[in-house]
Amino acid sequence: MGKTIEETKEYIGMWVTEDGHIRHHLLCDNRYDEARCQKESAYQGDYQVTGNHIDYQDDTGFTADGEFIDGTLYHGGMIFHKENK
């Protein structure tokens, strides 16, 4: 059986919607920085990965979650792919 994304830490990095309008930068210190369109750092907060599940809490207290499935992040009705640089 394969390892979870929590075990591999492969979630760390930049996750981007196909149109590039929303970008989640998941940092190694369990913080994230979300950019929307041209607005950098539109939202910032903490995240926690458990298995293949991610829970977000922004600095205003808003919460959301998502799932990593086969190298893709599904969050809030959106699909994110990891940016490879």
CSV table of N, CA and C in Angstrom, one decimal, residues 15-20 22 67 69 71-82:
chain,number,residue,atom,x,y,z
A,15,TRP,N,0.3,24.9,-5.1
A,15,TRP,CA,-0.8,24.2,-5.7
A,15,TRP,C,-1.6,25.3,-6.4
A,16,VAL,N,-2.0,25.0,-7.7
A,16,VAL,CA,-2.5,26.0,-8.6
A,16,VAL,C,-3.7,25.5,-9.3
A,17,THR,N,-4.8,26.3,-9.4
A,17,THR,CA,-5.9,25.9,-10.3
A,17,THR,C,-5.5,25.9,-11.7
A,18,GLU,N,-6.2,25.2,-12.6
A,18,GLU,CA,-5.8,25.1,-14.0
A,18,GLU,C,-5.7,26.5,-14.7
A,19,ASP,N,-6.6,27.4,-14.3
A,19,ASP,CA,-6.6,28.7,-14.9
A,19,ASP,C,-5.5,29.7,-14.2
A,20,GLY,N,-4.9,29.2,-13.2
A,20,GLY,CA,-3.9,29.9,-12.5
A,20,GLY,C,-4.4,31.1,-11.6
A,22,ILE,N,-6.1,30.9,-8.7
A,22,ILE,CA,-5.9,30.7,-7.3
A,22,ILE,C,-4.7,29.8,-7.0
A,67,GLU,N,-9.1,17.3,0.0
A,67,GLU,CA,-8.5,15.9,-0.1
A,67,GLU,C,-7.5,15.9,-1.2
A,69,ILE,N,-6.0,13.4,-3.8
A,69,ILE,CA,-6.3,12.2,-4.5
A,69,ILE,C,-5.4,12.0,-5.7
A,71,GLY,N,-2.3,12.7,-6.4
A,71,GLY,CA,-1.5,13.9,-6.8
A,71,GLY,C,-2.3,15.1,-7.1
A,72,THR,N,-3.6,15.2,-6.9
A,72,THR,CA,-4.4,16.3,-7.1
A,72,THR,C,-5.1,16.8,-5.8
A,73,LEU,N,-5.2,18.1,-5.6
A,73,LEU,CA,-5.9,18.6,-4.4
A,73,LEU,C,-7.3,19.1,-4.8
A,74,TYR,N,-8.3,18.5,-4.1
A,74,TYR,CA,-9.7,18.9,-4.3
A,74,TYR,C,-10.1,19.7,-3.1
A,75,HIS,N,-10.4,21.0,-3.3
A,75,HIS,CA,-10.7,21.9,-2.2
A,75,HIS,C,-11.7,22.9,-2.6
A,76,GLY,N,-12.8,23.0,-1.8
A,76,GLY,CA,-13.8,24.0,-2.1
A,76,GLY,C,-14.4,24.0,-3.5
A,77,GLY,N,-14.6,22.8,-4.0
A,77,GLY,CA,-15.2,22.7,-5.4
A,77,GLY,C,-14.2,23.0,-6.5
A,78,MET,N,-12.9,23.2,-6.1
A,78,MET,CA,-11.8,23.5,-7.1
A,78,MET,C,-10.9,22.4,-7.1
A,79,ILE,N,-10.1,22.3,-8.2
A,79,ILE,CA,-9.1,21.3,-8.4
A,79,ILE,C,-7.8,22.0,-8.6
A,80,PHE,N,-6.8,21.6,-7.8
A,80,PHE,CA,-5.5,22.2,-7.8
A,80,PHE,C,-4.5,21.1,-8.2
A,81,HIS,N,-3.5,21.6,-9.0
A,81,HIS,CA,-2.4,20.7,-9.3
A,81,HIS,C,-1.1,21.3,-8.8
A,82,LYS,N,-0.2,20.4,-8.4
A,82,LYS,CA,1.1,20.9,-7.8
A,82,LYS,C,2.0,21.5,-9.0
